[in-house]
Coordinates of C-alpha atoms in Angstrom, one line a residue:
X1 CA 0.0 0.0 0.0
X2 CA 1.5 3.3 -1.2
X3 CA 0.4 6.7 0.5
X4 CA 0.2 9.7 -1.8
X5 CA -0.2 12.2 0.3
X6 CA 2.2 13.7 3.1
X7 CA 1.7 13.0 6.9
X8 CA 2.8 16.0 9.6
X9 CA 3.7 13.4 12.7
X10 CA 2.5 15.1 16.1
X11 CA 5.8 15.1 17.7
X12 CA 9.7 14.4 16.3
X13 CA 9.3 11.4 18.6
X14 CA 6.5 10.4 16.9
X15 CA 8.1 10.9 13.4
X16 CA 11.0 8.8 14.7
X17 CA 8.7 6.2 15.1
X18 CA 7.5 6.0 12.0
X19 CA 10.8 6.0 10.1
X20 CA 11.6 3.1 12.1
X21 CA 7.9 0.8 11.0
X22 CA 7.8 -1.5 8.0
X23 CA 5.8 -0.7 5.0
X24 CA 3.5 -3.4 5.2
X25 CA 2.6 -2.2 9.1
X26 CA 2.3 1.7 8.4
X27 CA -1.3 1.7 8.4
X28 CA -1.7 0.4 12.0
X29 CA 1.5 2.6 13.0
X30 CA -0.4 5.6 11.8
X31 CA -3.5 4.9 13.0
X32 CA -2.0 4.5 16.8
X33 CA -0.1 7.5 15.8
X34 CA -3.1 9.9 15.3
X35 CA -5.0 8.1 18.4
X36 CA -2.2 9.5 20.9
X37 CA -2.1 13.1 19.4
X38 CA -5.9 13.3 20.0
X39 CA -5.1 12.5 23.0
X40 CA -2.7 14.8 23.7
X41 CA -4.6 17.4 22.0
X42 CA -7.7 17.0 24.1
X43 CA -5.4 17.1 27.3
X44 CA -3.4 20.2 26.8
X45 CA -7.2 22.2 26.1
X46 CA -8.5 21.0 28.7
X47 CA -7.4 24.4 30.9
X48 CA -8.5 26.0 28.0
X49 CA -11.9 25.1 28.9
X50 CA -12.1 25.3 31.8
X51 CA -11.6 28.7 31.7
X52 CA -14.2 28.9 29.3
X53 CA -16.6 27.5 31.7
X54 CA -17.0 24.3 29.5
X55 CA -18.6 22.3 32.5
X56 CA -18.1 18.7 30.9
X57 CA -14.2 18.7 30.6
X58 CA -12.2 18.8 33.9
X59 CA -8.7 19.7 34.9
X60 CA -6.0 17.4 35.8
X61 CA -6.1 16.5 39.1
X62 CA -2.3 16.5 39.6
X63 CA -1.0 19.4 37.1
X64 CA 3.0 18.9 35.7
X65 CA 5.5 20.0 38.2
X66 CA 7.7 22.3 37.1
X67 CA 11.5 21.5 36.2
X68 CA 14.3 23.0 38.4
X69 CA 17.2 24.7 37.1
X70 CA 20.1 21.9 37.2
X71 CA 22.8 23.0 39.1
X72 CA 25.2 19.6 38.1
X73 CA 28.3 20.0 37.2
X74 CA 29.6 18.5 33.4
X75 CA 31.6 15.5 34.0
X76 CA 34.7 16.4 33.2
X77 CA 34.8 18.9 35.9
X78 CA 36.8 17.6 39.0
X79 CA 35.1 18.6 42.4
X80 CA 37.0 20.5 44.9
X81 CA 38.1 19.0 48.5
X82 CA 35.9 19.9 51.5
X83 CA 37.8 22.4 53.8
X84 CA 36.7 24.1 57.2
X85 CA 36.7 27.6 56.5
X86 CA 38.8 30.2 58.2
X87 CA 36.6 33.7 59.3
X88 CA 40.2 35.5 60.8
X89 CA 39.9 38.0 57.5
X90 CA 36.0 38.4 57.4
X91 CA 34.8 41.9 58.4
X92 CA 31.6 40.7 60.0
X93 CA 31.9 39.4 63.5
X94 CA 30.7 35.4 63.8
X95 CA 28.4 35.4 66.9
X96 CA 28.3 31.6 68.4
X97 CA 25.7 29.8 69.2
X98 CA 26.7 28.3 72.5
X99 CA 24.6 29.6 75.5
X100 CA 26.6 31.9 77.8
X101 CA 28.7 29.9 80.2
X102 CA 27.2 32.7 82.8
X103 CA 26.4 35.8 83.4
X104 CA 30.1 37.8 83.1
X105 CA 30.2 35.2 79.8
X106 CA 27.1 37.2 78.5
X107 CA 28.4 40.9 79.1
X108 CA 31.8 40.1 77.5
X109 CA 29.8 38.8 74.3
X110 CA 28.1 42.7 74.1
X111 CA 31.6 44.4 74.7
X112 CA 30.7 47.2 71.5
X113 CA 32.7 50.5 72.7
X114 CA 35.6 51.4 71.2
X115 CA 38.5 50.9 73.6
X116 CA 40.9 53.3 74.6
X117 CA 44.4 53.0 75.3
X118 CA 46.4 55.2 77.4
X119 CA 48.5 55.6 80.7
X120 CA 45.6 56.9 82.8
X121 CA 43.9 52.9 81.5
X122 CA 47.1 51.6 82.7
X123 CA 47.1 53.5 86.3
X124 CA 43.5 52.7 87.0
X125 CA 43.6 48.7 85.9
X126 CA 46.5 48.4 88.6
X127 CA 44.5 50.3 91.2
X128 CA 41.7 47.8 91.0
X129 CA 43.7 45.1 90.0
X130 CA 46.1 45.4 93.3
X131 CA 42.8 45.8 95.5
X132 CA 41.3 42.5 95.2
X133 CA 39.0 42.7 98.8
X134 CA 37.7 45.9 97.3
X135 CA 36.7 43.9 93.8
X136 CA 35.5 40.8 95.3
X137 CA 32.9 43.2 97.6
X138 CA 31.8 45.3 94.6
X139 CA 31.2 42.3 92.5
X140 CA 29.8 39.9 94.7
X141 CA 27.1 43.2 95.2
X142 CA 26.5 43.5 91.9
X143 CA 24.8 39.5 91.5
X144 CA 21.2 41.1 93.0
X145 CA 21.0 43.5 89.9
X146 CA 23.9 42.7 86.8
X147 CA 21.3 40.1 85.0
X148 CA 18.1 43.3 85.1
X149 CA 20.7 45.7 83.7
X150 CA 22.1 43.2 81.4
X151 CA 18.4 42.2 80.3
X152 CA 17.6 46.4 79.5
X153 CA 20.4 47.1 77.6
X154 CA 20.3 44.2 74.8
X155 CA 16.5 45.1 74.5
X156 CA 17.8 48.6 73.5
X157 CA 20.9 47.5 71.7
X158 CA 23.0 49.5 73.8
X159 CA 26.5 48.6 74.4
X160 CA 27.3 46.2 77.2
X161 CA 30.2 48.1 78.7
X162 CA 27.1 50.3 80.0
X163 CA 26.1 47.5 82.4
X164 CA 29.5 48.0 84.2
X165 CA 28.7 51.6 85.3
X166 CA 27.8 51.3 88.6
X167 CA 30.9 49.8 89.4
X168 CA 32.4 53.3 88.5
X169 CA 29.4 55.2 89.8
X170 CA 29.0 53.8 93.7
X171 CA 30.5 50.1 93.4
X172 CA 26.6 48.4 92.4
X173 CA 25.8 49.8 96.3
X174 CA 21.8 51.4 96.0
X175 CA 22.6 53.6 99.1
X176 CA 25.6 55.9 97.9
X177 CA 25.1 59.1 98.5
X178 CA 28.2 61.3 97.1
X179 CA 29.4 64.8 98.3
X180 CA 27.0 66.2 95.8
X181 CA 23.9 64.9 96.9
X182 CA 24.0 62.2 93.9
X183 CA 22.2 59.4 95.5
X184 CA 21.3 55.6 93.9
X185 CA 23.3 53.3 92.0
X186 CA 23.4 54.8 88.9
X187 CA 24.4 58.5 91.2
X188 CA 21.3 60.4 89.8
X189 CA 21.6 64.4 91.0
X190 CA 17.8 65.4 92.3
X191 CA 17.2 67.7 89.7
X192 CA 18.7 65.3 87.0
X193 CA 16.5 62.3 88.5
X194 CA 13.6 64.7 88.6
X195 CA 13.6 65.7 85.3
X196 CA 13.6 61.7 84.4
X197 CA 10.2 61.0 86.4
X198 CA 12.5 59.5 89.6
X199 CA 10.2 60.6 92.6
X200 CA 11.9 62.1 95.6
X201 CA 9.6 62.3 98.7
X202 CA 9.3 61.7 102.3
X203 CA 8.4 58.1 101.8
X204 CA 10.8 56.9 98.9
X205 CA 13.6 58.0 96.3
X206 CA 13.5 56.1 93.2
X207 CA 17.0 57.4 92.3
X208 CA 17.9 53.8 94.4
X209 CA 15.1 51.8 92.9
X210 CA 17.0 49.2 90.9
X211 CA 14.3 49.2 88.4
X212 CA 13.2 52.9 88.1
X213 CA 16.7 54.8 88.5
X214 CA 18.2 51.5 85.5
X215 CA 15.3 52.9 82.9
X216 CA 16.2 56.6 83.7
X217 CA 20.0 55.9 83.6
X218 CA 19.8 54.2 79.7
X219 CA 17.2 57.0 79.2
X220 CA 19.8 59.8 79.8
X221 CA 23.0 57.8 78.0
X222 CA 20.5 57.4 74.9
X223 CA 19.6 61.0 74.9
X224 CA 23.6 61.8 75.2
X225 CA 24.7 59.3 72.4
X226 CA 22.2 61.0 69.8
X227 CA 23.8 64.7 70.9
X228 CA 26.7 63.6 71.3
X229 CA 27.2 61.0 68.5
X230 CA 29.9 59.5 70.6
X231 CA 29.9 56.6 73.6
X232 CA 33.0 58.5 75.3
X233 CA 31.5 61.7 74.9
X234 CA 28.6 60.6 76.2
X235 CA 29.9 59.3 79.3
X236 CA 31.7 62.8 80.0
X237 CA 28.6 64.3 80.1
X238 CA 26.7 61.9 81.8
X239 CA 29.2 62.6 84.7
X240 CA 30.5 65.9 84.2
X241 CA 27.1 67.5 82.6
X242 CA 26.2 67.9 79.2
X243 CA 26.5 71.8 79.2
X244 CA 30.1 71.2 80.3
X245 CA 30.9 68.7 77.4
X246 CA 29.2 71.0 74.9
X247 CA 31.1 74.2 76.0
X248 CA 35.0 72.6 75.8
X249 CA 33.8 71.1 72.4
X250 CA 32.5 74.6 71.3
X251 CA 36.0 76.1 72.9
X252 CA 38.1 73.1 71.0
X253 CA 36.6 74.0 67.8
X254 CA 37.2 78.0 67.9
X255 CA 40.5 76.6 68.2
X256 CA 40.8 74.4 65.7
X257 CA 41.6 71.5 67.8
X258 CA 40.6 67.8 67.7
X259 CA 37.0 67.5 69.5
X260 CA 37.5 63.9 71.0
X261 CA 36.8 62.5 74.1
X262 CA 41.3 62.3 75.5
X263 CA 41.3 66.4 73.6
X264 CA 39.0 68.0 75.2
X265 CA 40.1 70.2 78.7
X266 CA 38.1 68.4 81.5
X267 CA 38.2 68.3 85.4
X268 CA 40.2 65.3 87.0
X269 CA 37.1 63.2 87.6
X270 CA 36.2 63.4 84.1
X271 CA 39.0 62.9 82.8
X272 CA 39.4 59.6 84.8
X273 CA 36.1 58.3 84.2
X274 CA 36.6 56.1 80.8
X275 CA 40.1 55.2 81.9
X276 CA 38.0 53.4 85.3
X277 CA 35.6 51.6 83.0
X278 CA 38.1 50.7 80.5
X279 CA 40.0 49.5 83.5
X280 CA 37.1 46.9 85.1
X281 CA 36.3 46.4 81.3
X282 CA 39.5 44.9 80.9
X283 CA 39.8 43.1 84.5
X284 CA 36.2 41.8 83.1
X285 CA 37.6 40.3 80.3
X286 CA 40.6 38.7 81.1
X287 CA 40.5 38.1 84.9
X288 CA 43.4 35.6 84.8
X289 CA 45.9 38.4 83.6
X290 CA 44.8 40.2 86.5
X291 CA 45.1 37.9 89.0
X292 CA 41.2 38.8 89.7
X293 CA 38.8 35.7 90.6
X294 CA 35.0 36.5 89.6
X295 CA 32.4 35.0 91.6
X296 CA 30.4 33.2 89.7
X297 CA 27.1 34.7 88.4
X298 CA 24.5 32.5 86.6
X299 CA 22.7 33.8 83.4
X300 CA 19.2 34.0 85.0
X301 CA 17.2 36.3 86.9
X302 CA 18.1 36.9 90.4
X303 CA 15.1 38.9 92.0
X304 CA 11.2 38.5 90.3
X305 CA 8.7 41.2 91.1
X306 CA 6.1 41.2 92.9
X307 CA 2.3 43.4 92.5
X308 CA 0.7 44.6 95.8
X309 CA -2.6 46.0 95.9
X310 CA -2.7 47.0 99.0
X311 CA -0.3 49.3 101.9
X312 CA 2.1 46.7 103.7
X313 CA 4.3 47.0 106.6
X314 CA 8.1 46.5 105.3
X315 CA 8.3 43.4 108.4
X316 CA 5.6 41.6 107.2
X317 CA 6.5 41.4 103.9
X318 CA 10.0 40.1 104.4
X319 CA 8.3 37.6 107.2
X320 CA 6.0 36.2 104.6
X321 CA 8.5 35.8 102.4
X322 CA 10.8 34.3 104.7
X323 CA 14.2 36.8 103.7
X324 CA 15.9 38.7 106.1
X325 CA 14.4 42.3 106.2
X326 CA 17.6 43.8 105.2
X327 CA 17.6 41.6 102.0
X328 CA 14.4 42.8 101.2
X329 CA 15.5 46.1 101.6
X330 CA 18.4 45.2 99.5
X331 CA 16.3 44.6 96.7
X332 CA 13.8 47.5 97.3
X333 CA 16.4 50.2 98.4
X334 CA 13.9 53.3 97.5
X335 CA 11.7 52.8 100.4
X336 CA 12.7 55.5 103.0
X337 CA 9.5 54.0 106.0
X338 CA 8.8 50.5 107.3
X339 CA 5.7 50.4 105.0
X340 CA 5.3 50.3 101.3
X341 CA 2.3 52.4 99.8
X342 CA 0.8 50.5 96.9
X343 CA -0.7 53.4 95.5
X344 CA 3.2 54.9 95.0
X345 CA 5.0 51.5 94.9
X346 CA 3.0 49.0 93.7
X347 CA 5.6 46.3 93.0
X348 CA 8.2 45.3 94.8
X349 CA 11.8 43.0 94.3
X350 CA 11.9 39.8 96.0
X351 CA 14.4 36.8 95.5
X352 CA 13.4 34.8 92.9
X353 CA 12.1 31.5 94.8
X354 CA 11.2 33.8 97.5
X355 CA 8.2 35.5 95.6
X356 CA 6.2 32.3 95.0
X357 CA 6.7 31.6 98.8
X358 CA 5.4 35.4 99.5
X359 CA 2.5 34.8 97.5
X360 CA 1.1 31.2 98.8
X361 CA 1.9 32.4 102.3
X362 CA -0.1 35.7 101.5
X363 CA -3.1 34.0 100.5
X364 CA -3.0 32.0 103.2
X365 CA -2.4 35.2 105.9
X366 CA -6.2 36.8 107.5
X367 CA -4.0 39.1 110.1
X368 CA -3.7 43.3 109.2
X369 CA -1.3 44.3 106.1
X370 CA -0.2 47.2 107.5
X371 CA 0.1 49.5 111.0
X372 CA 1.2 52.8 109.7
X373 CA -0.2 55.7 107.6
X374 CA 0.0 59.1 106.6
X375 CA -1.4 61.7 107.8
X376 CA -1.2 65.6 106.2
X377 CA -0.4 68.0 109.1
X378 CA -3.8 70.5 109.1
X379 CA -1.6 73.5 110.2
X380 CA 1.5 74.7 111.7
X381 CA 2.1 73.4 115.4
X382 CA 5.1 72.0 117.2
X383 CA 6.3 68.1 117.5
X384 CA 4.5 68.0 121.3
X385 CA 1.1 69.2 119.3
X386 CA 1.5 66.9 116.9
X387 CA 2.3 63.6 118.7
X388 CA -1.0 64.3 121.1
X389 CA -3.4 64.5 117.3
X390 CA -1.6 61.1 116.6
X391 CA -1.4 59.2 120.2
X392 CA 1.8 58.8 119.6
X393 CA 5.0 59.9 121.8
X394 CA 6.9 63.1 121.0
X395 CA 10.0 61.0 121.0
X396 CA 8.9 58.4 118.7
X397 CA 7.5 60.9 116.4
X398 CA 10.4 62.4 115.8
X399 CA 12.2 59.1 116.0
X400 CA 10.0 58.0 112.7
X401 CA 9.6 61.1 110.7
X402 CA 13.3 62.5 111.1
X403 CA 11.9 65.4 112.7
X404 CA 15.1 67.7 113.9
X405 CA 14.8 69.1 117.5
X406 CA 13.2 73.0 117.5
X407 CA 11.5 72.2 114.9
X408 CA 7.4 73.2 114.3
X409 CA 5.9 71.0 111.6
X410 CA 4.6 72.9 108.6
X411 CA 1.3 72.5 107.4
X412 CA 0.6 70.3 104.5
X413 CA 3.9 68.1 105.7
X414 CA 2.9 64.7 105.4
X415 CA 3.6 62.1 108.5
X416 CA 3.8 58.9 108.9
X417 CA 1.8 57.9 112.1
X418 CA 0.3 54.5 113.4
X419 CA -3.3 53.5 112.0
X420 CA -6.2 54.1 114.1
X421 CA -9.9 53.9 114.2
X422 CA -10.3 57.3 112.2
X423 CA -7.0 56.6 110.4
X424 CA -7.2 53.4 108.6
X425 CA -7.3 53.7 104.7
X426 CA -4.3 53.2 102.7
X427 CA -2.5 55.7 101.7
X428 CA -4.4 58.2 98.7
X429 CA -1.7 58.1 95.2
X430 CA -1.4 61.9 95.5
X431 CA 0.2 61.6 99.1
X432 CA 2.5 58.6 98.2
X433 CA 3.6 60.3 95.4
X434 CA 4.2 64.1 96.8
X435 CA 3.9 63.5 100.1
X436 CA 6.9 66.1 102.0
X437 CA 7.8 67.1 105.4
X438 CA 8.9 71.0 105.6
X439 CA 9.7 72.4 109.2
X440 CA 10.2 76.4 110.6
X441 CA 12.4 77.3 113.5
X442 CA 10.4 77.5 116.7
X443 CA 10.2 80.8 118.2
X444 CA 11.3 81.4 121.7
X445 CA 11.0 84.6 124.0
X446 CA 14.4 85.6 125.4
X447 CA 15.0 87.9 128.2
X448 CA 16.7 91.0 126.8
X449 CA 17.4 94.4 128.3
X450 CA 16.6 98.1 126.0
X451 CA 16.8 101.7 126.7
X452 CA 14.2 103.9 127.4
X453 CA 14.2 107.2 125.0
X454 CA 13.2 111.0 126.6
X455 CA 9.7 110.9 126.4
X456 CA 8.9 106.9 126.4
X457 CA 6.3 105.8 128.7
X458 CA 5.6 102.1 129.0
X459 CA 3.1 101.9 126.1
X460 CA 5.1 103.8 123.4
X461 CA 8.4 101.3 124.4
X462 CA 6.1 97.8 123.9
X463 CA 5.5 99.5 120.4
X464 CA 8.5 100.5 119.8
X465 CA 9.5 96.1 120.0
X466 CA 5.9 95.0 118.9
X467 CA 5.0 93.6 122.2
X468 CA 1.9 94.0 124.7
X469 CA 2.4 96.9 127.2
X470 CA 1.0 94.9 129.8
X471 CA 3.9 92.0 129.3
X472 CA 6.4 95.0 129.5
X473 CA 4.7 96.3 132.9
X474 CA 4.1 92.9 134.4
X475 CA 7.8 91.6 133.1
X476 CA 8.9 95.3 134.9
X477 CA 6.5 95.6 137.8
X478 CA 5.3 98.7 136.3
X479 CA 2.2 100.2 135.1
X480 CA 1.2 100.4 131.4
X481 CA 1.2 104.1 131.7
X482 CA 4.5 104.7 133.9
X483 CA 6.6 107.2 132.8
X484 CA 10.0 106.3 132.1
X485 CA 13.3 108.0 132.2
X486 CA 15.3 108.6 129.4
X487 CA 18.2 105.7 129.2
X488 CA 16.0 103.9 131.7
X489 CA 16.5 99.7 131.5
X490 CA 13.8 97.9 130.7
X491 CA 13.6 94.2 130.7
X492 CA 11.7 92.5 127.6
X493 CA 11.1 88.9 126.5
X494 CA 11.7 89.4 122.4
X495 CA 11.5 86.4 120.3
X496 CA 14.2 84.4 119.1
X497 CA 14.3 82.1 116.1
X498 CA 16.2 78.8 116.7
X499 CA 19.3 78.1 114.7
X500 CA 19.3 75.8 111.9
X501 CA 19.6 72.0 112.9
X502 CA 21.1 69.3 111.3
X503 CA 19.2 66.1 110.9
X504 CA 21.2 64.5 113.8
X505 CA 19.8 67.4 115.9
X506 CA 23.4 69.0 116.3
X507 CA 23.0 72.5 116.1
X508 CA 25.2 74.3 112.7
X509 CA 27.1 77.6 113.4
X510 CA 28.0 78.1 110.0
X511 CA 24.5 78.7 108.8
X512 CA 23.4 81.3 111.8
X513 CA 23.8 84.4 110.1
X514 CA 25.1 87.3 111.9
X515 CA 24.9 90.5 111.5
X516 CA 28.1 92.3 110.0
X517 CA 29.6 95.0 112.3
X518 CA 30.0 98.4 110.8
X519 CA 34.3 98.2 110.0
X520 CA 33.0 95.1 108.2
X521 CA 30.3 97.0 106.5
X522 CA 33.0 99.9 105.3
X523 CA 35.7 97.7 104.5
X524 CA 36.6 97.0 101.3
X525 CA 35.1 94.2 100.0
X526 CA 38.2 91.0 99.2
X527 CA 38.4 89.6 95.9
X528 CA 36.7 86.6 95.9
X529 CA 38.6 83.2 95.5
X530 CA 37.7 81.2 93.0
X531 CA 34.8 78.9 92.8
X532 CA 35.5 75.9 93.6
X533 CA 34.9 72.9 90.0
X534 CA 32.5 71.4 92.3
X535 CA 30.4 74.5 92.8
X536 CA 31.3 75.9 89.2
X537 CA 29.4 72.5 87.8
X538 CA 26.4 72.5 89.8
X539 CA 25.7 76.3 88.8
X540 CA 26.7 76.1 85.0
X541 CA 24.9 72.8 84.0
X542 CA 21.9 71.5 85.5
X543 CA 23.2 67.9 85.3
X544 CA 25.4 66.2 87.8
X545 CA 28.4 67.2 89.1
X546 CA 31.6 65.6 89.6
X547 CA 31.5 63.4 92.9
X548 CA 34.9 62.3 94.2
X549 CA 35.3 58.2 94.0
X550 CA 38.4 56.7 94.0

């Protein structure tokens, strides 16, 4: 059989096939041929229609899946040896992804500040490194708060040599009070920690509350780093004042001179203060070549806070959660009374294993929270007045508020007195938050002897001193209308305002003014002597002042 007319295979395959059939088979061949491309063809328009909503042809129910590009190589290409490879010349540092070992393990990983290298580095790193009672103290101190601080500054990205600060600022110790009134761990002045939300009042000072005085310290470096642009700059101003920094900077560029952190012209302190952190930076991170021995500090939280709803007496907090009560104050260093207002400190630090115990054995507990209160002093009267509104003891009173002696309690001053039957609400938020004490000298009437003037009777004297002519004649065994003889001595009881007290109750000479005689007066004035850079600091910037540390 001979086919006249020309046949388009569906495929080369297919053609292939065809080349390779005898003559006498080609009919079969062909029809089998045009059987599989009608079926191909009714397969590959079968999307067709079902996009054309042809509702009697269906779509494959497992569609071709797409070919890969082939990334093998041609045979004749050998393959290379498998090598470890070496990261010593990368320019991106290779973090690992082994846990911290502990805590010290953890701030070493975050070390981000350039260092700095110099003989003051040098002078310092010996000073701490030949003191080794003085680090083991500081750092064994440090194990209540390191991991909170350490925790706050990765969640800002912040450099790590930050959490070593307080070892510079008061040695991680809550209660350092410097020189210049700096107070807290972190050394806040209290206008500084006022102007970062850090209450100061008669019941606490959140420039030592580990969690308050942390968030205002990495507040204040922040806003320093973005003036400043610069970690070492930063930290000048954070101790020196920022108005200080900003002035030598200013002075250094009229000058044309370099504007850096070791150029700029800075008190002693200053100047010191990278050298000490570079110093424990480096003891930090190689403790062996110091000799140094860290106590060990695991990477997990030391202290776990605890809500209160309601006022409790410091004692029965620390007896329900079994600590010692000057542990708990250890942790909760801003509370100045032996109660805790929840309306102005409504958590509070506990150890770790010790909060769970607090709370079972506080659910458990039916006795009164707490025995003290405040109370907001209705007008101006002495201690003796004020302990008989409060049934308490003028002694004890004093004891509790810190009341100096000759003192008079001014009204609005807010004391903290025992609860009572008409006293026993918690304390309002307005109260815990503002409450003050502010005291006035008593007065007090001395004996004092005056001259009669030509003319003076008894009446026009006692107005002469503002006092009642009938004291003058009964302190004189006169009468109100006696005549009295010019240069005459009369005896009067004047007031006389106390002198200043200290808080120890020691009374302070130097701040009893006196009045100058009259060679004073007409002498000429001395030149004064210079202010001293303490002084100069806290009038020129309204940020902290040096404070002398070793």
């Amino acid at each position: 059989m001979t086919l006249d007319f020309p046949i388009a295979p569906a495929s080369p395959r297919a053609a292939h096939a065809l080349a390779s059939v005898p003559r006498w088979a080609l009919p079969a061949a062909l029809a089998v041929v045009l059987f599989v491309s009608g079926c191909a063809t009714t397969t590959s328009t079968a999307p067709d229609a079902a996009r054309t909503g042809d509702a009697t042809t269906s779509a494959p129910a497992n569609p071709p899946t797409p070919s890969l590009p082939s990334y093998r190589l041609p045979s004749h290409v050998p393959l290379s040896d498998i090598t470890a490879a070496s990261t010593s010349t990368s320019p991106y540092n290779v973090a690992t992804l082994d846990a911290p070992a502990d805590l010290w393990d953890r701030i070493r990983r975050g070390f981000a500040m350039p260092d700095l290298q110099n003989e003051l580095v040098v002078d310092r790193e010996q000073w701490y490194a030949t003191r080794p009672d003085y680090m083991q103290r500081m750092t064994e101190r440090s194990s209540r708060y390191l991991f909170h601080i350490v925790e706050e500054i990765e969640v800002r990205n912040m450099p790590m040599e930050l959490a070593l600060l307080p070892f510079i600022e008061s040695a991680f110790n809550p209660q350092a009070v410097s020189s210049a009134r700096a107070a807290g761990m972190w050394q806040f002045m209290p206008a500084t920690g006022a102007s970062f939300d850090l209450k100061q009042n008669a019941f606490r000072d959140d420039r030592r509350d580990v969690l308050a005085s942390t968030r205002a310290a990495l507040d204040y470096l922040q806003q320093l780093y973005t003036r400043f642009g610069d970690w070492h700059l930063a930290l000048a101003a954070y101790n020196w004042g920022q108005g200080n920094v900003n002035r030598a900077i200013t002075n250094n560029q009229r000058q044309g001179k370099p504007t850096g952190y070791t150029d700029l012209s800075m008190p002693a302190e200053t100047r010191l203060y990278v050298p000490k952190l570079q110093a424990v930076k480096n003891i930090l991170a190689r403790p062996e070549a110091f000799n140094t021995t860290l106590p060990l500090i695991g990477n997990h939280p030391f202290f776990d806070t605890v809500a209160l709803q309601r006022d409790m007496d410091v004692a029965l907090i620390a007896r329900l959660a079994e600590v010692e009560e000057k542990d708990f104050r250890a942790l909760n260093p801003s509370l100045r009374q032996p109660v805790v207002m929840a309306a102005g400190t409504p958590n509070v630090l506990l150890p770790w294993d010790n909060a769970i115990i607090f709370q079972r054995n506080l659910q458990n507990y039916t006795g009164p929270l707490a025995s003290w209160t405040a109370w907001v002093v209705p007008s101006t009267m002495t201690v003796a007045q004020a302990a008989a509104r409060t049934g308490m003891s003028e002694s004890t009173l004093r004891e509790v508020n810190h009341i100096p002696p000759r003192m008079r309690v001014r009204a609005g001053s807010s004391l903290l007195v025992p609860r009572s039957e008409t006293r026993n609400n918690d304390v309002p938020v307005h109260v815990a938050d503002n409450g003050q004490i502010s005291f006035q000298p008593e007065v007090v009437l001395r004996r004092t002897v005056v001259k009669a003037r030509k003319g003076e009777n008894v009446t026009k004297l006692a107005r002469r001193y503002g006092v009642s002519p009938v004291s003058v004649a009964e302190w004189n065994k006169l009468g109100v209308n006696s005549a009295l003889k010019a240069g005459q001595s009369v005896a009067l009881m004047l007031p006389h305002r106390a002198k200043a007290t200290t808080a120890k109750g020691g009374s302070s000479k130097k701040q009893a003014a006196t009045k100058p005689t009259r060679k004073q007066a007409a002498a000429k004035p001395t030149k004064s002597t210079k202010q001293p850079a303490k002084t100069r600091v806290a009038s020129s910037s309204a940020k902290k002042p040096v404070k002398k540390k070793p």
